[in-house]
mmCIF file of C-alpha atoms in Angstrom:
data_model
loop_
_atom_site.group_PDB
_atom_site.id
_atom_site.type_symbol
_atom_site.label_atom_id
_atom_site.label_comp_id
_atom_site.label_asym_id
_atom_site.label_seq_id
_atom_site.Cartn_x
_atom_site.Cartn_y
_atom_site.Cartn_z
ATOM 1 C CA UNK A 1414 -30.314 -38.872 -2.979
ATOM 2 C CA UNK A 1415 -28.572 -35.274 -4.093
ATOM 3 C CA UNK A 1416 -26.357 -34.163 -1.627
ATOM 4 C CA UNK A 1417 -28.263 -31.088 -1.169
ATOM 5 C CA UNK A 1418 -31.446 -32.911 -0.271
ATOM 6 C CA UNK A 1419 -29.772 -34.907 2.105
ATOM 7 C CA UNK A 1420 -28.226 -31.630 3.726
ATOM 8 C CA UNK A 1421 -31.557 -30.173 3.644
ATOM 9 C CA UNK A 1422 -33.049 -33.392 5.213
ATOM 10 C CA UNK A 1423 -30.910 -33.593 8.102
ATOM 11 C CA UNK A 1424 -30.939 -30.136 9.600
ATOM 12 C CA UNK A 1425 -34.754 -30.888 9.794
ATOM 13 C CA UNK A 1426 -34.597 -34.114 11.429
ATOM 14 C CA UNK A 1427 -31.759 -31.644 14.071
ATOM 15 C CA UNK A 1428 -34.513 -29.224 14.315
ATOM 16 C CA UNK A 1429 -37.558 -31.783 15.298
ATOM 17 C CA UNK A 1430 -35.451 -33.272 17.522
ATOM 18 C CA UNK A 1431 -34.134 -30.285 19.119
ATOM 19 C CA UNK A 1432 -37.806 -29.284 19.530
ATOM 20 C CA UNK A 1433 -38.770 -32.338 20.740
ATOM 21 C CA UNK A 1434 -36.558 -32.587 23.024
ATOM 22 C CA UNK A 1435 -36.342 -29.387 24.658
ATOM 23 C CA UNK A 1436 -40.209 -27.802 24.086
ATOM 24 C CA UNK A 1437 -39.671 -24.888 26.455
ATOM 25 C CA UNK A 1438 -37.732 -23.674 23.113
ATOM 26 C CA UNK A 1439 -40.753 -23.849 21.102
ATOM 27 C CA UNK A 1440 -42.786 -22.181 23.326
ATOM 28 C CA UNK A 1441 -40.082 -19.548 23.685
ATOM 29 C CA UNK A 1442 -39.850 -18.884 19.938
ATOM 30 C CA UNK A 1443 -43.423 -18.581 19.120
ATOM 31 C CA UNK A 1444 -43.755 -16.153 22.419
ATOM 32 C CA UNK A 1445 -40.898 -13.423 20.659
ATOM 33 C CA UNK A 1446 -42.419 -14.115 17.090
ATOM 34 C CA UNK A 1447 -45.347 -12.722 18.348
ATOM 35 C CA UNK A 1448 -43.789 -9.994 20.206
ATOM 36 C CA UNK A 1449 -41.937 -8.765 16.878
ATOM 37 C CA UNK A 1450 -45.450 -9.589 14.640
ATOM 38 C CA UNK A 1451 -48.143 -8.017 15.740
ATOM 39 C CA UNK A 1452 -47.309 -4.438 15.664
ATOM 40 C CA UNK A 1453 -46.978 -4.627 11.476
ATOM 41 C CA UNK A 1454 -50.641 -6.258 12.028
ATOM 42 C CA UNK A 1455 -51.883 -4.551 14.412
ATOM 43 C CA UNK A 1456 -54.429 -1.441 12.455
ATOM 44 C CA UNK A 1457 -55.466 -4.239 10.248
ATOM 45 C CA UNK A 1458 -59.004 -5.887 11.531
ATOM 46 C CA UNK A 1459 -57.890 -9.449 9.728
ATOM 47 C CA UNK A 1460 -54.797 -8.844 10.385
ATOM 48 C CA UNK A 1461 -55.675 -9.277 14.127
ATOM 49 C CA UNK A 1462 -57.697 -12.408 13.485
ATOM 50 C CA UNK A 1463 -54.931 -13.762 12.029
ATOM 51 C CA UNK A 1464 -52.688 -12.619 14.888
ATOM 52 C CA UNK A 1465 -55.310 -14.315 17.487
ATOM 53 C CA UNK A 1466 -54.981 -17.333 15.599
ATOM 54 C CA UNK A 1467 -51.072 -17.206 15.873
ATOM 55 C CA UNK A 1468 -52.499 -16.412 19.727
ATOM 56 C CA UNK A 1469 -54.527 -19.920 20.246
ATOM 57 C CA UNK A 1470 -50.736 -21.772 18.888
ATOM 58 C CA UNK A 1471 -49.736 -20.191 21.328
ATOM 59 C CA UNK A 1472 -51.932 -21.318 23.948
ATOM 60 C CA UNK A 1473 -51.562 -24.980 22.727
ATOM 61 C CA UNK A 1474 -47.984 -24.694 23.389
ATOM 62 C CA UNK A 1475 -47.866 -23.237 26.677
ATOM 63 C CA UNK A 1476 -50.979 -26.578 27.310
ATOM 64 C CA UNK A 1477 -48.428 -28.701 25.544
ATOM 65 C CA UNK A 1478 -45.766 -27.272 28.067
ATOM 66 C CA UNK A 1479 -47.773 -27.892 30.828
ATOM 67 C CA UNK A 1480 -48.609 -31.612 29.960
ATOM 68 C CA UNK A 1481 -44.990 -32.196 30.970
ATOM 69 C CA UNK A 1482 -45.111 -30.818 34.245
ATOM 70 C CA UNK A 1483 -47.241 -32.621 37.335
ATOM 71 C CA UNK A 1484 -49.883 -30.065 36.912
ATOM 72 C CA UNK A 1485 -53.411 -31.037 36.189
ATOM 73 C CA UNK A 1486 -53.880 -30.314 32.346
ATOM 74 C CA UNK A 1487 -57.997 -30.207 32.653
ATOM 75 C CA UNK A 1488 -58.175 -26.780 34.347
ATOM 76 C CA UNK A 1489 -55.602 -25.079 31.807
ATOM 77 C CA UNK A 1490 -57.626 -26.527 29.093
ATOM 78 C CA UNK A 1491 -60.996 -24.942 30.238
ATOM 79 C CA UNK A 1492 -58.978 -21.745 31.110
ATOM 80 C CA UNK A 1493 -58.013 -21.701 26.720
ATOM 81 C CA UNK A 1494 -61.072 -23.337 25.394
ATOM 82 C CA UNK A 1495 -62.778 -20.262 27.303
ATOM 83 C CA UNK A 1496 -60.249 -17.815 26.376
ATOM 84 C CA UNK A 1497 -60.262 -18.742 22.471
ATOM 85 C CA UNK A 1498 -64.129 -18.753 21.836
ATOM 86 C CA UNK A 1499 -64.229 -14.929 23.666
ATOM 87 C CA UNK A 1500 -61.159 -13.981 21.648
ATOM 88 C CA UNK A 1501 -62.734 -15.488 18.666
ATOM 89 C CA UNK A 1502 -66.031 -13.468 19.344
ATOM 90 C CA UNK A 1503 -64.544 -10.393 20.238
ATOM 91 C CA UNK A 1504 -62.312 -10.334 17.321
ATOM 92 C CA UNK A 1505 -64.688 -11.828 14.800
ATOM 93 C CA UNK A 1506 -67.789 -10.025 15.814
ATOM 94 C CA UNK A 1507 -66.581 -6.748 17.603
ATOM 95 C CA UNK A 1508 -68.669 -6.900 20.998
ATOM 96 C CA UNK A 1509 -66.321 -4.214 22.883
ATOM 97 C CA UNK A 1510 -68.181 -5.962 26.116
ATOM 98 C CA UNK A 1511 -66.280 -9.272 26.230
ATOM 99 C CA UNK A 1512 -62.881 -7.492 26.261
ATOM 100 C CA UNK A 1513 -62.515 -7.251 29.759
ATOM 101 C CA UNK A 1514 -63.847 -11.453 30.191
ATOM 102 C CA UNK A 1515 -61.547 -12.197 27.324
ATOM 103 C CA UNK A 1516 -58.561 -10.685 29.654
ATOM 104 C CA UNK A 1517 -59.609 -11.787 32.202
ATOM 105 C CA UNK A 1518 -59.653 -15.898 30.650
ATOM 106 C CA UNK A 1519 -56.275 -14.895 29.327
ATOM 107 C CA UNK A 1520 -54.453 -13.659 31.960
ATOM 108 C CA UNK A 1521 -55.500 -16.416 34.274
ATOM 109 C CA UNK A 1522 -54.587 -19.132 31.520
ATOM 110 C CA UNK A 1523 -50.921 -17.544 31.113
ATOM 111 C CA UNK A 1524 -50.510 -17.410 35.028
ATOM 112 C CA UNK A 1525 -51.546 -21.259 35.148
ATOM 113 C CA UNK A 1526 -49.511 -22.123 32.341
ATOM 114 C CA UNK A 1527 -45.858 -20.063 33.994
ATOM 115 C CA UNK A 1528 -46.866 -21.211 37.464
ATOM 116 C CA UNK A 1529 -46.978 -24.650 35.876
ATOM 117 C CA UNK A 1530 -43.513 -24.548 34.632
ATOM 118 C CA UNK A 1531 -42.357 -22.832 37.595
ATOM 119 C CA UNK A 1532 -43.108 -26.208 39.474
ATOM 120 C CA UNK A 1533 -41.419 -27.779 36.520
ATOM 121 C CA UNK A 1534 -38.249 -25.717 37.223
ATOM 122 C CA UNK A 1535 -37.983 -26.181 40.942
ATOM 123 C CA UNK A 1536 -38.440 -29.894 41.575
ATOM 124 C CA UNK A 1537 -35.302 -30.721 39.592
ATOM 125 C CA UNK A 1538 -32.152 -30.587 41.421
ATOM 126 C CA UNK A 1539 -30.111 -30.413 37.957
ATOM 127 C CA UNK A 1540 -30.313 -27.748 35.505
ATOM 128 C CA UNK A 1541 -31.152 -29.191 31.936
ATOM 129 C CA UNK A 1542 -31.200 -27.640 29.053
ATOM 130 C CA UNK A 1543 -34.973 -27.634 28.857
ATOM 131 C CA UNK A 1544 -35.041 -25.577 32.108
ATOM 132 C CA UNK A 1545 -33.293 -22.801 30.765
ATOM 133 C CA UNK A 1546 -35.526 -22.420 28.022
ATOM 134 C CA UNK A 1547 -38.291 -22.879 30.355
ATOM 135 C CA UNK A 1548 -36.875 -19.723 32.416
ATOM 136 C CA UNK A 1549 -37.546 -17.443 29.259
ATOM 137 C CA UNK A 1550 -40.647 -19.165 28.828
ATOM 138 C CA UNK A 1551 -42.349 -18.500 31.790
ATOM 139 C CA UNK A 1552 -40.749 -14.564 31.784
ATOM 140 C CA UNK A 1553 -43.175 -14.503 28.317
ATOM 141 C CA UNK A 1554 -46.034 -16.260 29.995
ATOM 142 C CA UNK A 1555 -46.033 -13.937 33.129
ATOM 143 C CA UNK A 1556 -45.505 -10.832 30.726
ATOM 144 C CA UNK A 1557 -48.163 -11.785 28.622
ATOM 145 C CA UNK A 1558 -50.285 -12.910 31.773
ATOM 146 C CA UNK A 1559 -49.718 -8.935 33.405
ATOM 147 C CA UNK A 1560 -49.934 -7.505 29.404
ATOM 148 C CA UNK A 1561 -53.822 -8.783 29.990
ATOM 149 C CA UNK A 1562 -54.414 -7.796 33.602
ATOM 150 C CA UNK A 1563 -53.274 -4.286 31.995
ATOM 151 C CA UNK A 1564 -55.972 -5.029 28.934
ATOM 152 C CA UNK A 1565 -58.358 -5.749 31.848
ATOM 153 C CA UNK A 1566 -57.373 -2.773 33.806
ATOM 154 C CA UNK A 1567 -58.222 -0.320 30.974
ATOM 155 C CA UNK A 1568 -60.479 -1.698 30.060
ATOM 156 C CA UNK A 1569 -62.354 -0.796 34.094
ATOM 157 C CA UNK A 1570 -61.431 2.184 34.217
ATOM 158 C CA UNK A 1571 -60.644 3.922 30.732
ATOM 159 C CA UNK A 1572 -57.783 7.078 31.014
ATOM 160 C CA UNK A 1573 -55.817 4.474 33.361
ATOM 161 C CA UNK A 1574 -52.565 4.673 31.275
ATOM 162 C CA UNK A 1575 -51.250 7.581 30.227
ATOM 163 C CA UNK A 1576 -48.208 8.393 27.451
ATOM 164 C CA UNK A 1577 -46.116 10.494 25.735
ATOM 165 C CA UNK A 1578 -47.741 10.374 22.422
ATOM 166 C CA UNK A 1579 -51.897 10.532 22.490
ATOM 167 C CA UNK A 1580 -51.880 11.131 26.002
ATOM 168 C CA UNK A 1581 -55.444 10.880 26.566
ATOM 169 C CA UNK A 1582 -55.874 7.585 24.074
ATOM 170 C CA UNK A 1583 -56.212 3.909 25.394
ATOM 171 C CA UNK A 1584 -53.069 1.973 25.092
ATOM 172 C CA UNK A 1585 -52.676 -0.676 22.240
ATOM 173 C CA UNK A 1586 -51.758 -3.619 22.983
ATOM 174 C CA UNK A 1587 -48.368 -3.368 21.674
ATOM 175 C CA UNK A 1588 -48.296 -0.479 24.540
ATOM 176 C CA UNK A 1589 -49.268 -2.551 27.362
ATOM 177 C CA UNK A 1590 -47.103 -5.367 26.315
ATOM 178 C CA UNK A 1591 -44.037 -2.904 26.450
ATOM 179 C CA UNK A 1592 -45.121 -1.768 29.840
ATOM 180 C CA UNK A 1593 -45.300 -5.100 30.761
ATOM 181 C CA UNK A 1594 -41.825 -5.802 29.936
ATOM 182 C CA UNK A 1595 -40.496 -2.771 31.539
ATOM 183 C CA UNK A 1596 -42.191 -3.479 34.709
ATOM 184 C CA UNK A 1597 -41.359 -6.796 35.303
ATOM 185 C CA UNK A 1598 -38.107 -6.909 33.903
ATOM 186 C CA UNK A 1599 -37.449 -3.360 36.056
ATOM 187 C CA UNK A 1600 -35.170 -1.518 33.363
ATOM 188 C CA UNK A 1601 -37.352 1.314 33.846
ATOM 189 C CA UNK A 1602 -37.615 2.532 30.394
ATOM 190 C CA UNK A 1603 -40.641 3.566 28.514
ATOM 191 C CA UNK A 1604 -43.396 5.876 27.847
ATOM 192 C CA UNK A 1605 -46.563 4.419 28.740
ATOM 193 C CA UNK A 1606 -47.867 4.972 32.579
ATOM 194 C CA UNK A 1607 -49.845 3.674 34.966
ATOM 195 C CA UNK A 1608 -52.029 6.669 36.136
ATOM 196 C CA UNK A 1609 -55.129 5.267 38.343
ATOM 197 C CA UNK A 1610 -54.543 3.842 42.035
ATOM 198 C CA UNK A 1611 -55.370 -0.372 40.573
ATOM 199 C CA UNK A 1612 -53.515 0.591 37.158
ATOM 200 C CA UNK A 1613 -50.010 1.488 39.971
ATOM 201 C CA UNK A 1614 -51.293 -1.491 41.688
ATOM 202 C CA UNK A 1615 -50.948 -4.169 39.083
ATOM 203 C CA UNK A 1616 -47.832 -2.043 37.836
ATOM 204 C CA UNK A 1617 -46.121 -3.028 41.563
ATOM 205 C CA UNK A 1618 -46.798 -6.556 41.805
ATOM 206 C CA UNK A 1619 -45.616 -6.764 38.154
ATOM 207 C CA UNK A 1620 -42.406 -5.195 39.535
ATOM 208 C CA UNK A 1621 -42.490 -7.119 43.134
ATOM 209 C CA UNK A 1622 -42.954 -10.645 40.683
ATOM 210 C CA UNK A 1623 -39.971 -9.326 38.462
ATOM 211 C CA UNK A 1624 -37.462 -9.633 41.405
ATOM 212 C CA UNK A 1625 -38.626 -12.431 43.039
ATOM 213 C CA UNK A 1626 -38.786 -14.375 39.994
ATOM 214 C CA UNK A 1627 -35.111 -13.185 39.093
ATOM 215 C CA UNK A 1628 -34.087 -13.795 42.720
ATOM 216 C CA UNK A 1629 -35.717 -17.631 43.350
ATOM 217 C CA UNK A 1630 -36.322 -18.974 40.232
ATOM 218 C CA UNK A 1631 -33.705 -17.800 37.715
ATOM 219 C CA UNK A 1632 -30.999 -17.594 40.553
ATOM 220 C CA UNK A 1633 -31.212 -21.359 41.385
ATOM 221 C CA UNK A 1634 -30.783 -22.564 37.662
ATOM 222 C CA UNK A 1635 -27.567 -20.658 37.843
ATOM 223 C CA UNK A 1636 -26.384 -22.151 41.014
ATOM 224 C CA UNK A 1637 -27.296 -25.728 39.833
ATOM 225 C CA UNK A 1638 -25.401 -24.830 36.547
ATOM 226 C CA UNK A 1639 -22.593 -23.846 38.215
ATOM 227 C CA UNK A 1640 -22.804 -26.564 40.473
ATOM 228 C CA UNK A 1641 -22.780 -28.839 38.051
ATOM 229 C CA UNK A 1642 -19.946 -27.410 36.328
ATOM 230 C CA UNK A 1643 -17.666 -27.911 39.130
ATOM 231 C CA UNK A 1644 -19.166 -31.195 39.515
#
């Protein structure tokens, strides 16, 4: 076997072993890849279907992560299946009335997946490498969940969000994801503003969740890591 081919196979094997040992890393990479991919394809119908299929992949990865925790898998499977069907009908057939239901199911699934990962991280008394990846994956899952809550809010209350550009226009998915990241991390940046009382209530809840996640989950993992190094 040529040396270059052997080197390629060796690297491929290392990546497979890494992702098998750290499934949270695969979920985190998929979520971040979706963040970077969607702005380039948001305006085309066919590309939205492609991104919808990529979203199905993320759902499956999240389900796989639930399987690694002590949480029950069947609620996640039911929520994911219903969300995938409604997403296909909404994107493929353009049935706008399905958007609130699809957003609600997606939000419920991502909250369930995030809760399962939080319980996975809190159950252990030592910080493993996969739990550190899980901390990042859980953050993205919670951001996704709140993003779908913002989509649901906008579907119920048109004009719930304003912005510096196209003030009265509905906010695109990328705008709401950006707002969700800004709220969850409490960075306070962005040009999208919640205007309606419900939108502001969701924004307040997301800021509270982000602060508590850093205070209770991330700080615990950091403390366990420091204690392990001292030990």
